[in-house]
CSV table of C-alpha atoms in Angstrom, one decimal:
chain,number,residue,atom,x,y,z
A,1,MET,CA,37.2,8.8,25.4
A,2,ARG,CA,36.5,5.8,23.2
A,3,THR,CA,37.5,4.8,19.4
A,4,TYR,CA,35.1,3.4,17.0
A,5,TRP,CA,36.7,1.8,13.7
A,6,LEU,CA,34.3,2.1,10.6
A,7,GLU,CA,35.2,-0.6,8.1
A,8,HIS,CA,33.3,1.6,5.3
A,9,ALA,CA,32.1,4.8,6.3
A,10,TRP,CA,29.5,7.2,4.2
A,11,LEU,CA,31.7,10.7,4.9
A,12,GLY,CA,28.5,12.8,3.0
A,13,THR,CA,30.1,13.1,-0.6
A,14,ASN,CA,31.7,9.2,-1.1
A,15,VAL,CA,32.6,5.9,1.2
A,16,GLU,CA,35.5,5.7,2.8
A,17,PRO,CA,37.3,2.5,3.4
A,18,GLY,CA,39.1,2.1,7.0
A,19,VAL,CA,38.0,5.2,9.0
A,20,ALA,CA,38.7,5.8,13.3
A,21,VAL,CA,36.2,7.9,14.8
A,22,GLU,CA,37.7,8.9,17.9
A,23,VAL,CA,34.3,10.0,20.4
A,24,ALA,CA,34.4,11.5,23.5
A,25,ASP,CA,31.7,13.3,25.9
A,26,GLY,CA,29.3,12.1,23.7
A,27,ARG,CA,30.8,14.2,20.5
A,28,ILE,CA,33.1,13.2,17.5
A,29,THR,CA,36.1,14.7,18.0
A,30,ALA,CA,38.4,13.4,14.9
A,31,VAL,CA,37.3,11.3,12.1
A,32,ARG,CA,40.7,9.7,10.7
A,33,THR,CA,40.4,8.2,6.8
A,34,GLY,CA,43.0,6.2,5.9
A,35,VAL,CA,43.3,3.3,8.9
A,36,PRO,CA,43.5,0.1,7.1
A,37,THR,CA,43.7,-1.7,10.6
A,38,PRO,CA,41.6,-0.9,13.8
A,39,PRO,CA,43.4,0.6,16.4
A,40,PRO,CA,44.2,-1.0,19.8
A,41,GLY,CA,41.1,-0.9,21.9
A,42,ALA,CA,38.8,-0.1,19.0
A,43,GLU,CA,35.4,-0.9,18.8
A,44,ILE,CA,35.1,-2.6,15.1
A,45,LEU,CA,32.1,-1.9,13.0
A,46,ARG,CA,31.9,-3.7,10.3
A,47,GLY,CA,29.9,-2.4,7.0
A,48,LEU,CA,28.8,0.5,6.3
A,49,THR,CA,29.0,2.9,8.8
A,50,LEU,CA,26.2,6.2,7.9
A,51,PRO,CA,25.6,9.0,10.4
A,52,GLY,CA,22.4,8.8,12.4
A,53,LEU,CA,19.3,8.7,10.3
A,54,ALA,CA,16.5,11.4,11.4
A,55,ASN,CA,12.7,10.4,11.6
A,56,ALA,CA,11.8,13.9,10.9
A,57,HIS,CA,7.9,13.0,11.0
A,58,SER,CA,6.0,10.4,13.4
A,59,HIS,CA,2.5,9.8,15.2
A,60,ALA,CA,3.8,6.7,17.8
A,61,PHE,CA,0.8,5.8,18.3
A,62,HIS,CA,-0.4,5.2,14.5
A,63,ARG,CA,2.0,2.0,14.9
A,64,ALA,CA,-0.6,0.3,16.7
A,65,LEU,CA,-2.6,0.9,13.0
A,66,ARG,CA,0.1,-1.2,11.2
A,67,GLY,CA,-2.1,-3.9,9.4
A,68,THR,CA,-5.6,-3.5,11.0
A,69,VAL,CA,-6.2,-1.1,8.3
A,70,GLN,CA,-5.4,-2.2,5.0
A,71,VAL,CA,-8.8,-4.5,5.3
A,72,GLY,CA,-11.2,-3.3,2.3
A,73,SER,CA,-11.3,0.1,0.4
A,74,GLY,CA,-11.6,3.9,2.1
A,75,THR,CA,-9.8,7.0,1.7
A,76,PHE,CA,-7.2,9.2,4.4
A,77,TRP,CA,-11.2,10.0,5.5
A,78,THR,CA,-12.4,6.8,6.2
A,79,TRP,CA,-8.9,5.6,7.8
A,80,ARG,CA,-8.9,8.9,9.8
A,81,GLU,CA,-12.1,7.4,11.8
A,82,VAL,CA,-9.9,3.7,12.8
A,83,MET,CA,-7.0,6.3,14.1
A,84,TYR,CA,-9.3,8.2,16.3
A,85,SER,CA,-10.3,4.7,17.8
A,86,VAL,CA,-7.3,4.2,19.0
A,87,ALA,CA,-6.3,7.7,20.0
A,88,ASP,CA,-9.1,6.8,22.4
A,89,ARG,CA,-7.5,4.6,24.0
A,90,LEU,CA,-4.3,6.2,25.0
A,91,THR,CA,-3.7,6.9,29.0
A,92,PRO,CA,-0.4,8.4,30.0
A,93,GLU,CA,0.8,5.0,30.2
A,94,THR,CA,0.1,3.0,27.8
A,95,TYR,CA,1.1,5.9,25.2
A,96,HIS,CA,4.8,5.9,27.0
A,97,ALA,CA,4.9,1.8,26.7
A,98,LEU,CA,3.6,2.1,23.1
A,99,GLY,CA,6.1,5.1,22.3
A,100,ARG,CA,9.5,3.3,24.4
A,101,ALA,CA,8.5,0.3,22.2
A,102,VAL,CA,7.7,2.3,18.6
A,103,TYR,CA,10.9,3.9,19.6
A,104,ALA,CA,12.8,1.1,20.5
A,105,GLU,CA,11.6,-0.1,16.8
A,106,MET,CA,13.9,3.2,15.4
A,107,ALA,CA,16.8,2.5,16.9
A,108,LEU,CA,16.6,-1.2,15.4
A,109,ALA,CA,16.3,0.8,11.9
A,110,GLY,CA,19.2,3.2,12.4
A,111,ILE,CA,17.1,5.9,13.7
A,112,THR,CA,18.4,8.5,16.6
A,113,CYS,CA,16.6,10.9,16.5
A,114,VAL,CA,12.8,11.5,15.7
A,115,GLY,CA,10.4,14.4,15.6
A,116,GLU,CA,6.9,13.6,17.1
A,117,PHE,CA,4.2,15.4,16.1
A,118,HIS,CA,2.3,14.9,19.1
A,119,TYR,CA,-1.1,16.0,19.6
A,120,VAL,CA,-2.9,13.4,22.2
A,121,HIS,CA,-2.9,16.1,24.9
A,122,HIS,CA,-5.6,15.7,27.6
A,123,ALA,CA,-7.8,13.1,29.2
A,124,HIS,CA,-11.3,12.2,27.2
A,125,GLY,CA,-13.7,15.4,27.0
A,126,GLY,CA,-10.7,17.4,26.9
A,127,THR,CA,-10.4,17.4,30.2
A,128,PRO,CA,-6.0,18.3,31.6
A,129,TYR,CA,-4.2,15.4,33.2
A,130,ALA,CA,-3.1,16.6,36.5
A,131,ASP,CA,0.4,17.2,34.4
A,132,PRO,CA,-0.9,19.3,31.7
A,133,ASN,CA,1.8,17.8,29.2
A,134,ALA,CA,1.4,14.3,31.4
A,135,MET,CA,1.6,12.5,27.4
A,136,GLY,CA,4.3,14.7,26.3
A,137,GLU,CA,6.8,14.0,29.2
A,138,ALA,CA,5.6,10.0,28.4
A,139,LEU,CA,7.1,10.6,25.4
A,140,ILE,CA,10.1,12.4,26.2
A,141,ALA,CA,10.5,9.2,29.0
A,142,ALA,CA,9.9,6.7,26.3
A,143,ALA,CA,12.8,8.2,23.9
A,144,ALA,CA,15.0,8.2,26.7
A,145,GLU,CA,14.5,4.8,27.6
A,146,ALA,CA,14.5,3.8,24.1
A,147,GLY,CA,17.8,5.7,23.8
A,148,VAL,CA,17.1,8.1,21.0
A,149,ARG,CA,16.8,11.3,20.8
A,150,ILE,CA,13.4,13.0,20.4
A,151,THR,CA,12.2,16.6,19.2
A,152,LEU,CA,8.8,16.8,20.7
A,153,LEU,CA,6.7,19.4,18.4
A,154,ASP,CA,3.6,20.0,20.3
A,155,THR,CA,1.1,20.6,18.3
A,156,ALA,CA,-1.8,23.2,17.8
A,157,TYR,CA,-5.1,21.1,17.4
A,158,LEU,CA,-8.5,23.7,17.7
A,159,SER,CA,-11.0,22.5,15.4
A,160,SER,CA,-12.3,19.9,13.4
A,161,GLY,CA,-12.6,22.3,10.4
A,162,PHE,CA,-12.8,26.1,9.2
A,163,GLY,CA,-15.1,27.4,11.6
A,164,GLU,CA,-16.1,24.1,13.8
A,165,GLU,CA,-15.8,22.8,16.8
A,166,PRO,CA,-13.2,19.9,18.0
A,167,ASN,CA,-15.9,16.6,17.4
A,168,ALA,CA,-15.6,14.8,20.5
A,169,HIS,CA,-12.6,12.8,19.1
A,170,GLN,CA,-10.8,15.6,19.2
A,171,LEU,CA,-11.7,17.5,22.4
A,172,ARG,CA,-8.6,15.3,23.9
A,173,PHE,CA,-6.5,17.6,21.1
A,174,SER,CA,-8.0,21.0,22.4
A,175,ASP,CA,-6.4,23.6,24.6
A,176,GLY,CA,-9.4,25.8,23.6
A,177,SER,CA,-7.1,28.7,22.1
A,178,ALA,CA,-3.6,29.0,20.6
A,179,GLU,CA,-3.0,31.1,23.6
A,180,ALA,CA,-3.8,28.4,26.0
A,181,TRP,CA,-1.5,26.0,24.2
A,182,ALA,CA,1.1,28.2,24.2
A,183,GLU,CA,1.0,28.6,28.2
A,184,ARG,CA,0.7,25.0,28.7
A,185,CYS,CA,3.9,24.6,26.5
A,186,ALA,CA,5.8,26.5,27.9
A,187,VAL,CA,6.1,24.3,31.0
A,188,LEU,CA,8.2,21.6,28.7
A,189,LYS,CA,12.0,21.2,29.2
A,190,GLU,CA,14.3,20.3,27.2
A,191,ARG,CA,17.2,17.4,28.2
A,192,ASP,CA,19.9,16.6,26.4
A,193,HIS,CA,18.0,13.8,24.3
A,194,ALA,CA,15.2,16.4,24.0
A,195,ARG,CA,14.5,19.6,22.9
A,196,ILE,CA,10.8,21.2,22.2
A,197,GLY,CA,9.3,22.2,19.3
A,198,ALA,CA,6.1,23.2,18.1
A,199,ALA,CA,3.3,22.1,15.4
A,200,ILE,CA,-0.2,24.2,13.7
A,201,HIS,CA,-1.7,20.2,13.3
A,202,SER,CA,-3.1,21.6,9.4
A,203,VAL,CA,-4.8,25.2,8.8
A,204,ARG,CA,-8.3,23.5,9.1
A,205,ALA,CA,-7.2,22.8,12.9
A,206,VAL,CA,-5.5,26.2,13.9
A,207,PRO,CA,-8.1,29.1,12.7
A,208,ALA,CA,-6.3,31.6,10.8
A,209,GLU,CA,-6.5,34.7,13.2
A,210,GLN,CA,-4.5,31.9,16.0
A,211,LEU,CA,-1.7,31.0,12.9
A,212,ALA,CA,0.2,33.7,13.9
A,213,THR,CA,0.4,33.3,18.0
A,214,VAL,CA,1.6,29.9,17.3
A,215,ALA,CA,4.5,30.7,15.1
A,216,ARG,CA,5.9,33.9,17.8
A,217,TRP,CA,6.0,31.1,20.0
A,218,ALA,CA,8.2,29.3,17.3
A,219,GLU,CA,9.9,32.2,16.9
A,220,GLU,CA,10.8,33.4,20.1
A,221,ARG,CA,12.6,30.1,21.4
A,222,GLN,CA,13.7,29.5,18.3
A,223,ALA,CA,12.5,26.5,17.8
A,224,PRO,CA,11.6,24.1,15.1
A,225,LEU,CA,8.1,24.3,14.0
A,226,HIS,CA,5.9,22.3,11.8
A,227,VAL,CA,2.3,22.0,10.0
A,228,HIS,CA,1.1,19.2,8.0
A,229,LEU,CA,0.4,21.2,4.6
A,230,SER,CA,-2.0,20.5,1.9
A,231,GLU,CA,-2.1,16.0,2.3
A,232,GLN,CA,-5.4,16.1,0.6
A,233,THR,CA,-7.3,18.2,-2.3
A,234,ALA,CA,-10.3,18.0,0.0
A,235,GLU,CA,-8.3,20.4,2.4
A,236,ASN,CA,-7.4,22.7,-0.1
A,237,ASP,CA,-11.0,23.1,-1.8
A,238,ALA,CA,-12.5,23.8,1.9
A,239,CYS,CA,-9.3,26.2,2.7
A,240,LEU,CA,-10.0,28.1,-0.4
A,241,ARG,CA,-14.2,28.2,0.0
A,242,ALA,CA,-13.4,29.6,3.4
A,243,HIS,CA,-10.8,31.6,2.8
A,244,GLY,CA,-10.3,32.5,-0.7
A,245,CYS,CA,-6.5,30.8,-1.0
A,246,THR,CA,-4.8,28.1,-0.7
A,247,PRO,CA,-3.1,26.8,2.1
A,248,THR,CA,0.5,27.6,1.5
A,249,ARG,CA,-1.0,31.6,0.9
A,250,LEU,CA,-2.8,31.4,4.1
A,251,LEU,CA,0.0,30.2,6.2
A,252,ALA,CA,2.3,33.0,4.5
A,253,ASP,CA,-0.1,35.4,5.6
A,254,HIS,CA,0.4,34.8,8.8
A,255,GLY,CA,4.0,34.7,9.4
A,256,VAL,CA,4.2,30.8,9.9
A,257,LEU,CA,6.9,30.1,6.7
A,258,GLY,CA,10.6,29.9,7.6
A,259,PRO,CA,14.0,28.6,7.8
A,260,ARG,CA,12.7,26.9,10.8
A,261,THR,CA,9.4,25.7,9.2
A,262,THR,CA,8.5,22.6,8.2
A,263,GLY,CA,5.5,21.4,5.6
A,264,VAL,CA,5.2,17.8,6.2
A,265,HIS,CA,3.6,16.2,3.0
A,266,ASN,CA,2.9,18.9,0.3
A,267,THR,CA,1.7,17.2,-1.6
A,268,HIS,CA,-1.0,18.9,-3.4
A,269,LEU,CA,0.7,22.2,-4.3
A,270,THR,CA,0.1,25.3,-7.2
A,271,ASP,CA,3.2,27.1,-8.9
A,272,GLU,CA,3.0,29.5,-6.7
A,273,ASP,CA,2.7,27.5,-3.2
A,274,ILE,CA,6.0,26.0,-4.7
A,275,ALA,CA,7.5,29.5,-5.0
A,276,LEU,CA,6.1,30.4,-1.8
A,277,LEU,CA,7.6,27.3,0.3
A,278,GLY,CA,11.1,27.7,-1.9
A,279,GLY,CA,11.4,31.2,-1.3
A,280,SER,CA,11.1,30.8,2.3
A,281,GLY,CA,13.3,28.3,3.0
A,282,THR,CA,10.5,26.4,4.4
A,283,GLY,CA,11.0,22.6,4.5
A,284,THR,CA,9.2,19.4,3.2
A,285,CYS,CA,9.1,16.0,4.8
A,286,MET,CA,7.9,14.1,2.7
A,287,CYS,CA,6.7,10.7,3.6
A,288,PRO,CA,6.4,8.5,0.7
A,289,THR,CA,5.2,5.1,2.4
A,290,THR,CA,2.5,7.0,4.5
A,291,GLU,CA,1.2,8.8,1.4
A,292,ARG,CA,1.5,5.7,-0.8
A,293,ASP,CA,-0.6,3.5,2.1
A,294,LEU,CA,-3.9,6.4,2.9
A,295,ALA,CA,-4.3,6.9,-1.1
A,296,ASP,CA,-3.1,10.7,-0.8
A,297,GLY,CA,-0.8,11.1,-4.2
A,298,ILE,CA,2.9,12.2,-5.0
A,299,GLY,CA,4.4,15.9,-4.1
A,300,PRO,CA,6.0,17.8,-5.7
A,301,ALA,CA,9.9,17.1,-4.3
A,302,VAL,CA,12.1,17.9,-6.8
A,303,ALA,CA,10.3,21.2,-7.5
A,304,LEU,CA,10.3,22.0,-4.0
A,305,GLN,CA,13.5,21.8,-3.8
A,306,ARG,CA,14.9,23.3,-6.9
A,307,ALA,CA,12.8,26.3,-5.6
A,308,GLY,CA,14.7,26.0,-2.7
A,309,SER,CA,12.9,24.2,-0.1
A,310,PRO,CA,15.2,21.7,1.9
A,311,LEU,CA,14.2,18.0,2.0
A,312,SER,CA,13.9,15.8,4.9
A,313,LEU,CA,12.1,12.0,5.7
A,314,GLY,CA,9.4,10.6,8.0
A,315,SER,CA,7.9,7.8,8.6
A,316,ASP,CA,4.5,9.2,9.9
A,317,SER,CA,1.9,6.6,10.2
A,318,HIS,CA,4.4,3.8,10.8
A,319,ALA,CA,3.1,1.5,8.1
A,320,VAL,CA,6.8,0.8,7.8
A,321,ILE,CA,9.4,2.3,9.6
A,322,ASP,CA,12.7,2.2,7.2
A,323,LEU,CA,14.3,6.2,6.6
A,324,LEU,CA,15.6,3.6,3.9
A,325,GLU,CA,12.5,2.7,2.3
A,326,GLU,CA,11.4,6.1,2.5
A,327,ALA,CA,14.6,7.5,1.1
A,328,ARG,CA,14.0,5.2,-1.8
A,329,ALA,CA,10.4,5.7,-2.6
A,330,MET,CA,10.8,8.9,-3.0
A,331,GLU,CA,13.4,8.8,-6.3
A,332,LEU,CA,11.5,5.3,-7.4
A,333,ASN,CA,7.6,7.8,-7.1
A,334,GLU,CA,9.7,10.2,-9.0
A,335,ARG,CA,10.4,8.2,-11.7
A,336,LEU,CA,6.9,6.3,-11.9
A,337,ARG,CA,5.6,10.0,-12.5
A,338,THR,CA,8.1,11.4,-14.8
A,339,ARG,CA,9.1,8.0,-16.4
A,340,THR,CA,12.6,8.9,-16.0
A,341,ARG,CA,15.5,7.8,-13.8
A,342,GLY,CA,17.6,9.5,-11.6
A,343,HIS,CA,16.2,12.6,-9.5
A,344,TRP,CA,18.1,12.4,-7.1
A,345,THR,CA,22.3,10.7,-6.2
A,346,ALA,CA,22.0,8.5,-3.2
A,347,ALA,CA,24.3,10.6,-1.6
A,348,GLU,CA,21.3,13.2,-1.4
A,349,LEU,CA,18.4,10.9,-0.6
A,350,LEU,CA,21.0,9.8,2.2
A,351,ARG,CA,21.1,13.9,3.2
A,352,ALA,CA,17.9,14.0,3.3
A,353,ALA,CA,17.3,10.9,5.7
A,354,SER,CA,20.6,12.5,8.0
A,355,ALA,CA,20.9,15.9,8.2
A,356,ASP,CA,18.8,17.3,7.0
A,357,GLY,CA,16.5,15.6,8.8
A,358,HIS,CA,17.8,16.6,12.0
A,359,ALA,CA,18.2,20.0,10.6
A,360,ALA,CA,14.5,20.2,10.4
A,361,LEU,CA,14.1,18.9,13.8
A,362,GLY,CA,16.6,21.5,15.3
A,363,TRP,CA,19.5,19.4,16.1
A,364,ASP,CA,22.1,20.9,13.5
A,365,ASP,CA,25.0,19.3,15.4
A,366,ALA,CA,23.8,15.8,14.5
A,367,GLY,CA,23.6,14.0,11.0
A,368,ASN,CA,27.3,14.0,9.9
A,369,LEU,CA,30.0,12.0,10.6
A,370,GLU,CA,32.6,14.9,11.9
A,371,ALA,CA,34.5,16.4,14.5
A,372,GLY,CA,32.1,18.7,16.5
A,373,ALA,CA,29.3,16.7,15.3
A,374,LEU,CA,26.9,14.0,18.2
A,375,ALA,CA,28.6,10.8,18.2
A,376,ASP,CA,25.1,9.2,16.1
A,377,PHE,CA,25.5,6.8,13.8
A,378,THR,CA,24.3,4.0,12.4
A,379,THR,CA,26.3,1.0,10.6
A,380,ILE,CA,24.5,-1.6,7.6
A,381,ALA,CA,25.8,-5.1,6.6
A,382,LEU,CA,26.9,-5.2,3.9
A,383,ASP,CA,26.7,-9.4,3.7
A,384,SER,CA,23.1,-9.8,3.9
A,385,VAL,CA,21.3,-11.3,0.7
A,386,ARG,CA,20.0,-8.1,0.2
A,387,THR,CA,23.3,-6.1,-0.2
A,388,ALA,CA,26.2,-8.3,-1.0
A,389,GLY,CA,27.9,-8.4,-4.0
A,390,PRO,CA,27.9,-4.7,-5.0
A,391,LEU,CA,31.1,-2.6,-4.4
A,392,PRO,CA,31.9,-1.5,-1.0
A,393,ARG,CA,32.9,2.4,-2.8
A,394,LEU,CA,29.3,2.2,-4.1
A,395,GLY,CA,28.4,1.9,0.0
A,396,ALA,CA,25.6,5.1,-0.6
A,397,GLU,CA,24.2,3.3,-3.6
A,398,THR,CA,23.7,-0.2,-2.0
A,399,ALA,CA,22.4,1.1,1.0
A,400,VAL,CA,19.6,3.3,-0.8
A,401,PHE,CA,18.8,1.1,-3.3
A,402,ALA,CA,18.9,-2.5,-2.0
A,403,ALA,CA,19.4,-2.0,2.1
A,404,SER,CA,16.5,-2.1,4.2
A,405,ALA,CA,15.9,-1.6,8.2
A,406,ALA,CA,16.4,-5.5,8.7
A,407,ASP,CA,20.2,-4.7,7.5
A,408,VAL,CA,21.0,-2.5,10.1
A,409,ARG,CA,23.6,-4.2,12.4
A,410,HIS,CA,24.7,-1.0,14.9
A,411,THR,CA,23.2,2.1,16.4
A,412,VAL,CA,25.6,4.4,18.3
A,413,VAL,CA,23.7,7.6,20.1
A,414,GLY,CA,26.1,9.5,22.2
A,415,GLY,CA,28.5,7.6,21.3
A,416,ARG,CA,27.5,4.4,23.2
A,417,HIS,CA,25.8,1.6,21.2
A,418,VAL,CA,22.0,0.9,21.8
A,419,VAL,CA,21.6,-1.1,18.7
A,420,ARG,CA,24.8,-3.9,18.7
A,421,ASP,CA,24.5,-6.4,16.2
A,422,GLY,CA,21.0,-6.4,15.7
A,423,VAL,CA,19.7,-6.5,19.4
A,424,HIS,CA,18.7,-3.9,21.0
A,425,ALA,CA,20.4,-3.1,24.3
A,426,LEU,CA,18.3,-1.1,26.5
A,427,VAL,CA,14.6,-2.9,25.2
A,428,GLN,CA,15.9,-6.7,24.9
A,429,ASP,CA,12.5,-7.7,23.6
A,430,VAL,CA,11.1,-5.0,21.2
A,431,PRO,CA,8.5,-7.3,19.4
A,432,SER,CA,7.4,-8.4,22.3
A,433,ALA,CA,6.8,-5.1,24.0
A,434,LEU,CA,5.2,-3.9,20.6
A,435,ALA,CA,2.7,-6.7,21.0
A,436,ASP,CA,2.0,-6.1,24.6
A,437,ALA,CA,2.1,-2.2,23.9
A,438,ILE,CA,-1.0,-2.2,21.1
A,439,GLU,CA,-2.4,-5.3,23.0
A,440,ALA,CA,-3.3,-2.9,25.8
A,441,LEU,CA,-4.7,-0.6,23.5
A,442,ARG,CA,-7.3,-2.9,22.0
A,443,GLY,CA,-8.2,-4.3,25.8
C-alpha cells in the first residue's frame, strides 16, 4: 500500500485542495479530501492531478509522418499515399521500437491508456508472419515497456473500395475475409495491461455482407468495436452509389451500431445519421488535431452528444500528442463554426478525455479518482508560463484552456510512477528513441 498526497485534484465535478489517495494492488482504495498537509510517508504530487487520460484513437506508425507531410498542398487522399510509404517499411521489430517510443511520448503527455487502431498485420504481399499476430504483439509489448495500458483494436481491412480488391499497399492489411480475420484475432490474449477489441476500418474497406461477422466477434466477447465513419465526403458519395444509403445507415442495417461501438470522426453526417448513432448509444471519438491537419472538416459533436452519443478523444495521426489540446480544440472548433462560446464545460471536456475515453476502450474501471478505480492519474503543473496565475479552484479550466502536454509533471499507472518530474522512468531518452525509430524506417 502507498499513499499519494495531491496538492489539488479534479474529482469529476470540482477541484479539491489537499487530497490523499490510498493505493493497493494497482487500485485506489480510498480518496480523502480536506487533508491540508501530506501524511507521513506520502508521495507528494504538486499541481493539479487528473484521472489518467485515454487516447481513444491511435495509429502509432503515423507518428513517423510528423512534419514530413506539411510540404505543399493536397487532400486526405494525397496524404494517404505518403502514409502508405511508411506502412510499407514496417516490420515487427521496427514497429515495436516506434510503438514503444510513441507510447512513451503519450505517457509524458499524461496518457495512461491508448486505443491502437491496428491494421498493418502481415508481411509484404499479404504473407502472414510465422506468428500471424506478430505486429499486434509488437504493439502490446511496446505499451508494456512504455508503462501504459492498451486496447488493441485489431482491424478488419479487406478491400480498397466498394467492390474493389486491396491495392498493393493494402495487401499487408487484409486477411482475405472477415472469417479469416476473426480466426487470427481469436488467438490474441488479454493481459493485465492489454485488452483486445475489434475495428472495422471503414465501410469502404469491409464489404457490407461481412460487416456482421466483425460485429458478432465483438459481441460474443463483449469487446469494444471501433470504425472510421464518414471522415470524408468521398466515402459517403461512394457508399450512396454502391448501396443507396449513408455509411451510418449501412452499419445500422448490419448490426454494427450499439453501446460498445465507437464511430471515429463522424464528420459528415445527416440528421438521420446523428439520430441513428445517438439512439443506439454508439460513441463518437473526435480527433480534432488530425481532422484539422487533414482538412477533413468539423464534425457535429454537440448534436451527437445531445442525441445520446458519448464523446471521447484521440490523437489519431499524431500530428500532435496532447489530449488537452484535443479537448480544447473540440470546443474552439465549435466556437469558430457557430460564432458562440461555451458549448462544453471544462469538466465535460475532461470527462471526454478521461472516463468516457476509457469506457470507449473497454476500461470502465479507469478514468476516475475514486475508490475501486485503477490507480491511473496524471499531474499538471500549475506554475508553468502557461498555467501560472489562475486560481487553483479553476484548475479544470486551466488544464483545458491553458495547459499543454508540456505541463505534465507526473504520470502514475497502476499506482506506480511512469513519469516523475517530467522524466519517463522506463524509456530514459524519449526524443532519442523517437528519432532512432523513425530514422530506421527512413533507412
